[in-house]
mmCIF file of C-alpha atoms in Angstrom:
data_model
loop_
_atom_site.group_PDB
_atom_site.id
_atom_site.type_symbol
_atom_site.label_atom_id
_atom_site.label_comp_id
_atom_site.label_asym_id
_atom_site.label_seq_id
_atom_site.Cartn_x
_atom_site.Cartn_y
_atom_site.Cartn_z
ATOM 1 C CA MET A 5 -36.012 -52.132 -19.028
ATOM 2 C CA HIS A 6 -38.085 -51.938 -16.016
ATOM 3 C CA ASN A 7 -42.365 -52.358 -15.618
ATOM 4 C CA GLN A 8 -44.062 -49.221 -17.056
ATOM 5 C CA ILE A 9 -44.725 -46.304 -14.245
ATOM 6 C CA TYR A 10 -47.334 -43.659 -14.071
ATOM 7 C CA TYR A 11 -47.805 -40.387 -13.171
ATOM 8 C CA GLU A 12 -49.871 -41.151 -10.521
ATOM 9 C CA ASP A 13 -47.454 -43.917 -8.611
ATOM 10 C CA VAL A 14 -44.115 -40.920 -8.766
ATOM 11 C CA ALA A 15 -43.264 -38.279 -5.878
ATOM 12 C CA VAL A 16 -41.193 -35.968 -6.041
ATOM 13 C CA GLY A 17 -37.815 -37.104 -4.119
ATOM 14 C CA ASN A 18 -38.459 -40.082 -5.768
ATOM 15 C CA GLU A 19 -35.205 -42.259 -7.210
ATOM 16 C CA ILE A 20 -34.752 -42.883 -10.499
ATOM 17 C CA THR A 21 -33.206 -46.600 -10.566
ATOM 18 C CA SER A 22 -29.595 -46.193 -11.311
ATOM 19 C CA LEU A 23 -27.913 -47.626 -13.747
ATOM 20 C CA THR A 24 -24.050 -48.746 -14.117
ATOM 21 C CA LYS A 25 -21.991 -48.904 -17.003
ATOM 22 C CA HIS A 26 -18.509 -50.055 -17.984
ATOM 23 C CA PRO A 27 -17.359 -47.774 -20.959
ATOM 24 C CA THR A 28 -14.238 -49.592 -22.475
ATOM 25 C CA THR A 29 -12.110 -48.283 -25.228
ATOM 26 C CA ARG A 30 -14.095 -50.773 -27.717
ATOM 27 C CA GLN A 31 -16.992 -48.900 -26.603
ATOM 28 C CA LEU A 32 -15.699 -45.587 -27.194
ATOM 29 C CA VAL A 33 -14.548 -46.673 -30.335
ATOM 30 C CA LYS A 34 -18.403 -47.969 -31.331
ATOM 31 C CA TRP A 35 -19.613 -44.597 -30.131
ATOM 32 C CA ALA A 36 -17.217 -42.818 -32.462
ATOM 33 C CA GLY A 37 -18.492 -44.766 -35.387
ATOM 34 C CA ALA A 38 -22.368 -44.591 -34.362
ATOM 35 C CA SER A 39 -21.799 -40.827 -33.529
ATOM 36 C CA THR A 40 -19.402 -39.335 -36.155
ATOM 37 C CA ASP A 41 -17.390 -37.930 -33.215
ATOM 38 C CA TYR A 42 -13.830 -38.741 -34.252
ATOM 39 C CA ALA A 43 -12.135 -36.473 -31.764
ATOM 40 C CA GLU A 44 -8.586 -38.132 -31.165
ATOM 41 C CA ILE A 45 -8.747 -37.656 -27.474
ATOM 42 C CA HIS A 46 -11.098 -40.437 -27.026
ATOM 43 C CA TYR A 47 -9.347 -43.313 -28.711
ATOM 44 C CA ASP A 48 -5.730 -42.016 -29.498
ATOM 45 C CA LYS A 49 -3.996 -42.317 -26.051
ATOM 46 C CA ASP A 50 -0.521 -40.642 -27.173
ATOM 47 C CA TRP A 51 -2.887 -38.012 -28.818
ATOM 48 C CA ALA A 52 -4.794 -37.666 -25.477
ATOM 49 C CA ILE A 53 -1.722 -37.585 -23.417
ATOM 50 C CA SER A 54 -0.299 -34.908 -25.893
ATOM 51 C CA LYS A 55 -2.903 -32.420 -24.724
ATOM 52 C CA ARG A 56 -2.346 -33.382 -20.602
ATOM 53 C CA LEU A 57 -5.014 -35.754 -20.148
ATOM 54 C CA PRO A 58 -4.127 -38.688 -18.487
ATOM 55 C CA SER A 59 -5.417 -41.073 -21.055
ATOM 56 C CA GLN A 60 -8.185 -41.262 -23.774
ATOM 57 C CA ILE A 61 -11.502 -40.126 -22.207
ATOM 58 C CA VAL A 62 -15.049 -40.975 -22.669
ATOM 59 C CA HIS A 63 -16.952 -38.491 -24.832
ATOM 60 C CA GLY A 64 -19.097 -36.119 -22.627
ATOM 61 C CA GLN A 65 -22.071 -37.219 -25.279
ATOM 62 C CA LEU A 66 -22.001 -41.230 -24.555
ATOM 63 C CA ALA A 67 -21.960 -40.445 -20.938
ATOM 64 C CA THR A 68 -24.824 -37.901 -21.135
ATOM 65 C CA SER A 69 -26.628 -41.012 -23.635
ATOM 66 C CA PHE A 70 -26.166 -43.110 -20.607
ATOM 67 C CA VAL A 71 -28.097 -40.687 -18.369
ATOM 68 C CA CYS A 72 -30.784 -40.704 -21.210
ATOM 69 C CA GLN A 73 -30.805 -44.676 -20.899
ATOM 70 C CA MET A 74 -31.248 -44.441 -17.590
ATOM 71 C CA ILE A 75 -34.313 -42.283 -17.910
ATOM 72 C CA THR A 76 -35.707 -43.725 -20.774
ATOM 73 C CA ASP A 77 -35.854 -47.357 -18.944
ATOM 74 C CA TRP A 78 -37.428 -45.836 -16.037
ATOM 75 C CA ILE A 79 -40.409 -44.234 -17.642
ATOM 76 C CA GLY A 80 -40.809 -47.169 -19.855
ATOM 77 C CA SER A 81 -42.375 -47.426 -23.458
ATOM 78 C CA ASP A 82 -45.560 -45.395 -22.716
ATOM 79 C CA GLY A 83 -43.429 -42.452 -21.110
ATOM 80 C CA ASP A 84 -41.381 -39.580 -23.174
ATOM 81 C CA LEU A 85 -38.126 -38.177 -22.819
ATOM 82 C CA LYS A 86 -39.254 -34.272 -23.762
ATOM 83 C CA LYS A 87 -35.874 -32.666 -22.926
ATOM 84 C CA ILE A 88 -32.609 -32.676 -21.242
ATOM 85 C CA PHE A 89 -29.893 -30.515 -20.284
ATOM 86 C CA CYS A 90 -26.677 -31.767 -19.439
ATOM 87 C CA ALA A 91 -23.130 -29.756 -18.366
ATOM 88 C CA TYR A 92 -20.586 -31.367 -18.965
ATOM 89 C CA ARG A 93 -18.147 -30.850 -15.743
ATOM 90 C CA GLY A 94 -15.437 -33.471 -15.358
ATOM 91 C CA MET A 95 -14.050 -36.234 -17.036
ATOM 92 C CA ASN A 96 -14.792 -40.180 -17.208
ATOM 93 C CA LEU A 97 -12.025 -42.558 -18.272
ATOM 94 C CA PRO A 98 -12.710 -46.023 -20.601
ATOM 95 C CA GLY A 99 -11.960 -48.653 -17.874
ATOM 96 C CA GLU A 100 -14.040 -47.034 -14.889
ATOM 97 C CA THR A 101 -17.399 -47.209 -14.401
ATOM 98 C CA ILE A 102 -20.054 -44.392 -14.723
ATOM 99 C CA LEU A 103 -22.890 -44.509 -12.147
ATOM 100 C CA CYS A 104 -26.347 -42.882 -13.334
ATOM 101 C CA LYS A 105 -28.563 -41.767 -10.694
ATOM 102 C CA GLY A 106 -31.104 -39.302 -10.393
ATOM 103 C CA GLN A 107 -34.315 -38.009 -8.616
ATOM 104 C CA VAL A 108 -37.511 -36.467 -9.322
ATOM 105 C CA THR A 109 -37.787 -32.882 -8.420
ATOM 106 C CA ARG A 110 -41.286 -32.081 -10.008
ATOM 107 C CA LYS A 111 -44.564 -32.810 -11.234
ATOM 108 C CA TYR A 112 -47.387 -31.143 -13.003
ATOM 109 C CA ILE A 113 -49.945 -31.538 -15.389
ATOM 110 C CA GLU A 114 -50.195 -28.856 -18.356
ATOM 111 C CA ASN A 115 -52.931 -28.944 -20.951
ATOM 112 C CA GLY A 116 -53.545 -32.583 -20.067
ATOM 113 C CA VAL A 117 -50.504 -33.754 -19.983
ATOM 114 C CA LYS A 118 -48.911 -35.240 -17.012
ATOM 115 C CA TYR A 119 -44.762 -33.805 -16.964
ATOM 116 C CA ILE A 120 -42.134 -35.076 -14.333
ATOM 117 C CA GLU A 121 -39.135 -32.946 -13.917
ATOM 118 C CA CYS A 122 -35.935 -34.597 -12.846
ATOM 119 C CA GLN A 123 -32.463 -34.381 -11.688
ATOM 120 C CA ALA A 124 -29.824 -36.373 -12.778
ATOM 121 C CA TRP A 125 -25.611 -37.089 -13.329
ATOM 122 C CA ALA A 126 -23.274 -39.303 -13.812
ATOM 123 C CA GLU A 127 -20.471 -40.204 -11.459
ATOM 124 C CA ASN A 128 -16.760 -41.380 -12.020
ATOM 125 C CA PRO A 129 -15.448 -43.801 -9.537
ATOM 126 C CA ARG A 130 -13.630 -40.390 -7.174
ATOM 127 C CA LYS A 131 -17.662 -39.843 -6.912
ATOM 128 C CA GLU A 132 -17.087 -36.873 -9.087
ATOM 129 C CA LYS A 133 -20.738 -35.447 -10.670
ATOM 130 C CA THR A 134 -18.730 -35.419 -14.459
ATOM 131 C CA VAL A 135 -22.169 -34.548 -16.695
ATOM 132 C CA GLN A 136 -24.909 -33.288 -14.377
ATOM 133 C CA ALA A 137 -28.534 -33.170 -16.324
ATOM 134 C CA ASN A 138 -31.944 -31.804 -15.636
ATOM 135 C CA ALA A 139 -34.749 -33.665 -17.630
ATOM 136 C CA THR A 140 -38.230 -33.236 -18.303
ATOM 137 C CA VAL A 141 -40.470 -36.387 -19.299
ATOM 138 C CA THR A 142 -44.061 -37.121 -19.704
ATOM 139 C CA LEU A 143 -45.391 -40.551 -18.479
ATOM 140 C CA PRO A 144 -48.588 -42.237 -18.491
ATOM 141 C CA SER A 145 -51.578 -41.953 -16.166
ATOM 142 C CA LYS A 146 -53.564 -44.660 -14.903
ATOM 143 C CA THR A 147 -56.654 -42.597 -14.931
ATOM 144 C CA ARG A 148 -58.193 -41.551 -18.512
ATOM 145 C CA MET B 27 -20.336 -8.149 -16.798
ATOM 146 C CA LYS B 28 -19.223 -5.935 -20.122
ATOM 147 C CA ASP B 29 -17.252 -7.937 -22.232
ATOM 148 C CA LYS B 30 -15.015 -6.247 -23.479
ATOM 149 C CA SER B 31 -12.543 -8.576 -25.298
ATOM 150 C CA PRO B 32 -12.899 -7.313 -28.788
ATOM 151 C CA VAL B 33 -12.145 -11.582 -29.746
ATOM 152 C CA ILE B 34 -15.657 -11.784 -28.104
ATOM 153 C CA GLU B 35 -17.461 -8.728 -29.786
ATOM 154 C CA LYS B 36 -16.491 -10.051 -33.171
ATOM 155 C CA LEU B 37 -18.185 -13.717 -32.413
ATOM 156 C CA ARG B 38 -21.347 -11.451 -31.318
ATOM 157 C CA SER B 39 -21.312 -9.676 -34.701
ATOM 158 C CA ARG B 40 -21.552 -13.442 -36.219
ATOM 159 C CA ILE B 41 -24.692 -14.301 -34.170
ATOM 160 C CA GLY B 42 -27.377 -15.373 -36.134
ATOM 161 C CA LYS B 43 -25.357 -15.268 -39.898
ATOM 162 C CA ASP B 44 -23.531 -18.014 -41.398
ATOM 163 C CA GLU B 45 -26.085 -20.881 -41.133
ATOM 164 C CA PHE B 46 -25.214 -23.956 -42.145
ATOM 165 C CA THR B 47 -27.437 -26.780 -43.374
ATOM 166 C CA THR B 48 -27.281 -30.610 -43.510
ATOM 167 C CA VAL B 49 -28.869 -33.585 -44.390
ATOM 168 C CA TYR B 50 -29.474 -36.933 -43.438
ATOM 169 C CA GLU B 51 -31.456 -40.138 -44.383
ATOM 170 C CA ILE B 52 -32.037 -42.085 -41.548
ATOM 171 C CA GLU B 53 -31.778 -45.909 -41.931
ATOM 172 C CA LYS B 54 -32.948 -48.977 -39.513
ATOM 173 C CA GLY B 55 -28.933 -49.229 -39.340
ATOM 174 C CA THR B 56 -28.109 -46.055 -38.184
ATOM 175 C CA ILE B 57 -30.572 -46.228 -35.475
ATOM 176 C CA ARG B 58 -29.129 -49.632 -34.622
ATOM 177 C CA ARG B 59 -25.794 -48.519 -34.809
ATOM 178 C CA MET B 60 -26.173 -45.976 -32.004
ATOM 179 C CA ASN B 61 -28.579 -48.633 -29.506
ATOM 180 C CA TYR B 62 -25.373 -51.009 -29.828
ATOM 181 C CA ALA B 63 -22.742 -48.417 -29.241
ATOM 182 C CA VAL B 64 -24.459 -47.118 -26.377
ATOM 183 C CA GLY B 65 -25.770 -50.850 -25.004
ATOM 184 C CA ASP B 66 -29.524 -49.770 -24.932
ATOM 185 C CA ALA B 67 -32.172 -52.492 -26.009
ATOM 186 C CA ASN B 68 -34.909 -50.414 -25.200
ATOM 187 C CA PRO B 69 -37.570 -51.942 -27.345
ATOM 188 C CA LEU B 70 -38.634 -48.777 -28.680
ATOM 189 C CA TRP B 71 -35.713 -48.437 -31.079
ATOM 190 C CA ASP B 72 -34.500 -52.133 -31.109
ATOM 191 C CA ASP B 73 -37.151 -54.498 -31.684
ATOM 192 C CA GLU B 74 -38.982 -54.211 -34.412
ATOM 193 C CA ALA B 75 -41.594 -56.530 -33.658
ATOM 194 C CA PHE B 76 -42.695 -54.865 -30.460
ATOM 195 C CA ALA B 77 -42.730 -51.321 -32.148
ATOM 196 C CA LYS B 78 -44.407 -52.016 -35.063
ATOM 197 C CA LYS B 79 -47.342 -52.522 -32.480
ATOM 198 C CA HIS B 80 -46.378 -49.978 -30.285
ATOM 199 C CA ARG B 81 -47.514 -45.946 -30.776
ATOM 200 C CA PHE B 82 -44.861 -45.145 -32.979
ATOM 201 C CA GLY B 83 -45.468 -47.855 -35.375
ATOM 202 C CA SER B 84 -41.604 -48.805 -35.780
ATOM 203 C CA ILE B 85 -38.114 -48.426 -34.277
ATOM 204 C CA ILE B 86 -37.812 -44.490 -33.753
ATOM 205 C CA ALA B 87 -34.258 -42.664 -33.499
ATOM 206 C CA SER B 88 -33.418 -43.159 -29.588
ATOM 207 C CA PRO B 89 -32.050 -39.199 -27.706
ATOM 208 C CA PRO B 90 -28.866 -40.089 -27.963
ATOM 209 C CA LEU B 91 -28.936 -40.456 -32.084
ATOM 210 C CA MET B 92 -30.984 -37.501 -31.958
ATOM 211 C CA ILE B 93 -28.098 -35.670 -30.142
ATOM 212 C CA ALA B 94 -25.507 -36.951 -31.830
ATOM 213 C CA LEU B 95 -26.405 -36.600 -35.572
ATOM 214 C CA GLY B 96 -23.932 -35.210 -37.833
ATOM 215 C CA TRP B 97 -21.454 -34.196 -35.391
ATOM 216 C CA ASP B 98 -18.951 -34.734 -37.626
ATOM 217 C CA GLU B 99 -20.330 -32.325 -39.933
ATOM 218 C CA PHE B 100 -21.595 -30.002 -36.821
ATOM 219 C CA GLU B 101 -17.467 -30.251 -35.545
ATOM 220 C CA ALA B 102 -16.001 -29.292 -39.049
ATOM 221 C CA GLN B 103 -18.629 -25.805 -39.211
ATOM 222 C CA PHE B 104 -18.105 -25.088 -35.664
ATOM 223 C CA GLN B 105 -14.497 -25.118 -35.205
ATOM 224 C CA LYS B 106 -14.627 -22.356 -37.913
ATOM 225 C CA PHE B 107 -16.084 -19.913 -34.744
ATOM 226 C CA MET B 108 -13.417 -20.705 -32.446
ATOM 227 C CA PRO B 109 -11.240 -18.315 -31.688
ATOM 228 C CA TYR B 110 -8.680 -20.089 -29.773
ATOM 229 C CA THR B 111 -6.717 -23.328 -30.052
ATOM 230 C CA ALA B 112 -8.279 -25.136 -27.293
ATOM 231 C CA GLY B 113 -11.856 -26.244 -26.361
ATOM 232 C CA VAL B 114 -14.202 -28.260 -24.475
ATOM 233 C CA HIS B 115 -17.459 -29.695 -24.809
ATOM 234 C CA GLY B 116 -19.738 -27.153 -22.377
ATOM 235 C CA SER B 117 -23.177 -28.258 -22.269
ATOM 236 C CA THR B 118 -25.968 -30.225 -24.084
ATOM 237 C CA GLU B 119 -29.602 -29.406 -24.412
ATOM 238 C CA ILE B 120 -32.191 -30.603 -26.685
ATOM 239 C CA GLU B 121 -35.775 -30.765 -26.963
ATOM 240 C CA LEU B 122 -37.667 -33.739 -28.758
ATOM 241 C CA TYR B 123 -41.294 -32.904 -30.279
ATOM 242 C CA LYS B 124 -41.547 -36.124 -32.613
ATOM 243 C CA PRO B 125 -40.325 -39.260 -33.353
ATOM 244 C CA VAL B 126 -37.771 -39.763 -36.004
ATOM 245 C CA ARG B 127 -38.550 -43.297 -38.230
ATOM 246 C CA PRO B 128 -36.433 -45.293 -40.637
ATOM 247 C CA GLY B 129 -36.705 -43.403 -44.032
ATOM 248 C CA ASP B 130 -37.104 -40.161 -42.694
ATOM 249 C CA THR B 131 -35.166 -37.263 -44.298
ATOM 250 C CA ILE B 132 -33.725 -35.018 -40.909
ATOM 251 C CA THR B 133 -32.393 -31.545 -42.336
ATOM 252 C CA ILE B 134 -30.800 -29.402 -39.716
ATOM 253 C CA LYS B 135 -30.090 -25.855 -40.128
ATOM 254 C CA CYS B 136 -27.431 -24.347 -37.212
ATOM 255 C CA LYS B 137 -26.312 -21.071 -36.446
ATOM 256 C CA LEU B 138 -24.758 -19.618 -33.493
ATOM 257 C CA ILE B 139 -26.897 -17.707 -30.938
ATOM 258 C CA ASP B 140 -24.956 -16.424 -27.874
ATOM 259 C CA VAL B 141 -21.353 -16.194 -27.139
ATOM 260 C CA TYR B 142 -20.372 -14.803 -23.576
ATOM 261 C CA GLU B 143 -17.145 -14.627 -21.737
ATOM 262 C CA LYS B 144 -15.645 -15.954 -18.757
ATOM 263 C CA GLU B 145 -12.446 -15.245 -17.074
ATOM 264 C CA GLY B 146 -10.742 -18.926 -15.514
ATOM 265 C CA LYS B 147 -7.890 -18.817 -13.213
ATOM 266 C CA VAL B 148 -6.343 -21.757 -15.103
ATOM 267 C CA PHE B 149 -7.125 -21.670 -18.948
ATOM 268 C CA GLY B 150 -7.355 -17.448 -18.593
ATOM 269 C CA ASN B 151 -10.574 -15.703 -21.037
ATOM 270 C CA MET B 152 -12.944 -18.300 -22.256
ATOM 271 C CA ALA B 153 -15.156 -18.172 -24.999
ATOM 272 C CA PHE B 154 -18.999 -19.681 -24.502
ATOM 273 C CA LEU B 155 -20.441 -20.399 -28.020
ATOM 274 C CA VAL B 156 -23.794 -20.911 -27.739
ATOM 275 C CA PHE B 157 -24.630 -23.044 -31.466
ATOM 276 C CA GLU B 158 -28.531 -23.849 -31.474
ATOM 277 C CA ARG B 159 -29.288 -26.688 -34.440
ATOM 278 C CA VAL B 160 -32.850 -26.815 -35.785
ATOM 279 C CA TYR B 161 -34.033 -30.158 -37.185
ATOM 280 C CA THR B 162 -37.080 -30.592 -39.181
ATOM 281 C CA ASN B 163 -38.357 -33.901 -41.337
ATOM 282 C CA GLN B 164 -39.229 -33.731 -44.977
ATOM 283 C CA LYS B 165 -42.692 -33.228 -44.179
ATOM 284 C CA ASN B 166 -40.953 -29.452 -42.503
ATOM 285 C CA GLU B 167 -42.274 -30.491 -39.382
ATOM 286 C CA VAL B 168 -39.772 -29.604 -36.238
ATOM 287 C CA VAL B 169 -38.594 -32.868 -34.752
ATOM 288 C CA ALA B 170 -36.006 -31.796 -32.203
ATOM 289 C CA LYS B 171 -33.748 -28.442 -31.598
ATOM 290 C CA CYS B 172 -30.357 -28.940 -30.005
ATOM 291 C CA ARG B 173 -28.298 -26.195 -28.122
ATOM 292 C CA GLN B 174 -24.498 -27.214 -28.022
ATOM 293 C CA THR B 175 -22.553 -24.574 -25.897
ATOM 294 C CA GLN B 176 -18.410 -25.130 -27.036
ATOM 295 C CA ILE B 177 -15.830 -23.533 -25.139
ATOM 296 C CA SER B 178 -13.075 -22.307 -26.544
ATOM 297 C CA PHE B 179 -9.774 -21.238 -24.803
ATOM 298 C CA PRO B 180 -5.876 -20.083 -25.408
ATOM 299 C CA SER B 181 -3.811 -23.121 -25.351
ATOM 300 C CA ARG B 182 -0.655 -23.140 -22.720
ATOM 301 C CA GLU B 183 1.426 -22.197 -26.085
ATOM 302 C CA GLU B 184 -0.839 -19.896 -27.073
ATOM 303 C CA GLN B 185 -1.103 -18.227 -23.706
ATOM 304 C CA ASN B 186 2.677 -18.452 -22.716
ATOM 305 C CA ALA B 187 3.117 -16.717 -26.604
#
């Protein structure tokens, strides 16, 4: 978690504070239990290989969760994540880092609410953007 | 591009039909287990003392939990729509309207809302199925909407058959 940011402090082009995660096969099992996504390709190596995957793969929605965490850490407890779209474009493997990054693309006020739009992504060590996201958040204002 | 595939036309006839409903009771443990799985200790969903004094009055479900809620039931149902045996998850889109707290009962109504087709060099005919899940709480307030796109395509065995 970071210090609270405010709408006035954010400009288009600003980078979101990046987040690095190190998913292990144990984390994929924890995720399976928490999410109820029990697909074998995420924990059964023989099964994954039989489906022509290199090994078990990270759940797309776990990588999405990391992107969400990067954003919710950045916006602080007075900000809200209102909407996020994530496209799954590549694979992440347990034992490899996932680097989440993003930047602000738009800021606007609508009905008195202060919105920030950003693009965000998760990268594997081969610099492939495995999750590509667009998100809308609201931020508090320094003024009333 | 006009969809000519009879597989797609048959799926299109199911748009808006065969809605399925599932109900979930949200507990502190449900929320915490997801925080632990993601490795996210954001006080909004993980620190009761903080959250009690903050604007929501209690810990709330994190965005990852909202996305994943009831996945096993959702998967069991959407698999019945898949025309081919191989598949991948295409995309997730969620809109979050209201906080979800321990003690809330969330009802998710899900239906197929769109189907389209793309020709891929590797996978051949790929069918894209878009499902919309509408989440309401016990006060009948819509707390979130999530659109999940699942991609179905022939396995190598199906292609070679």
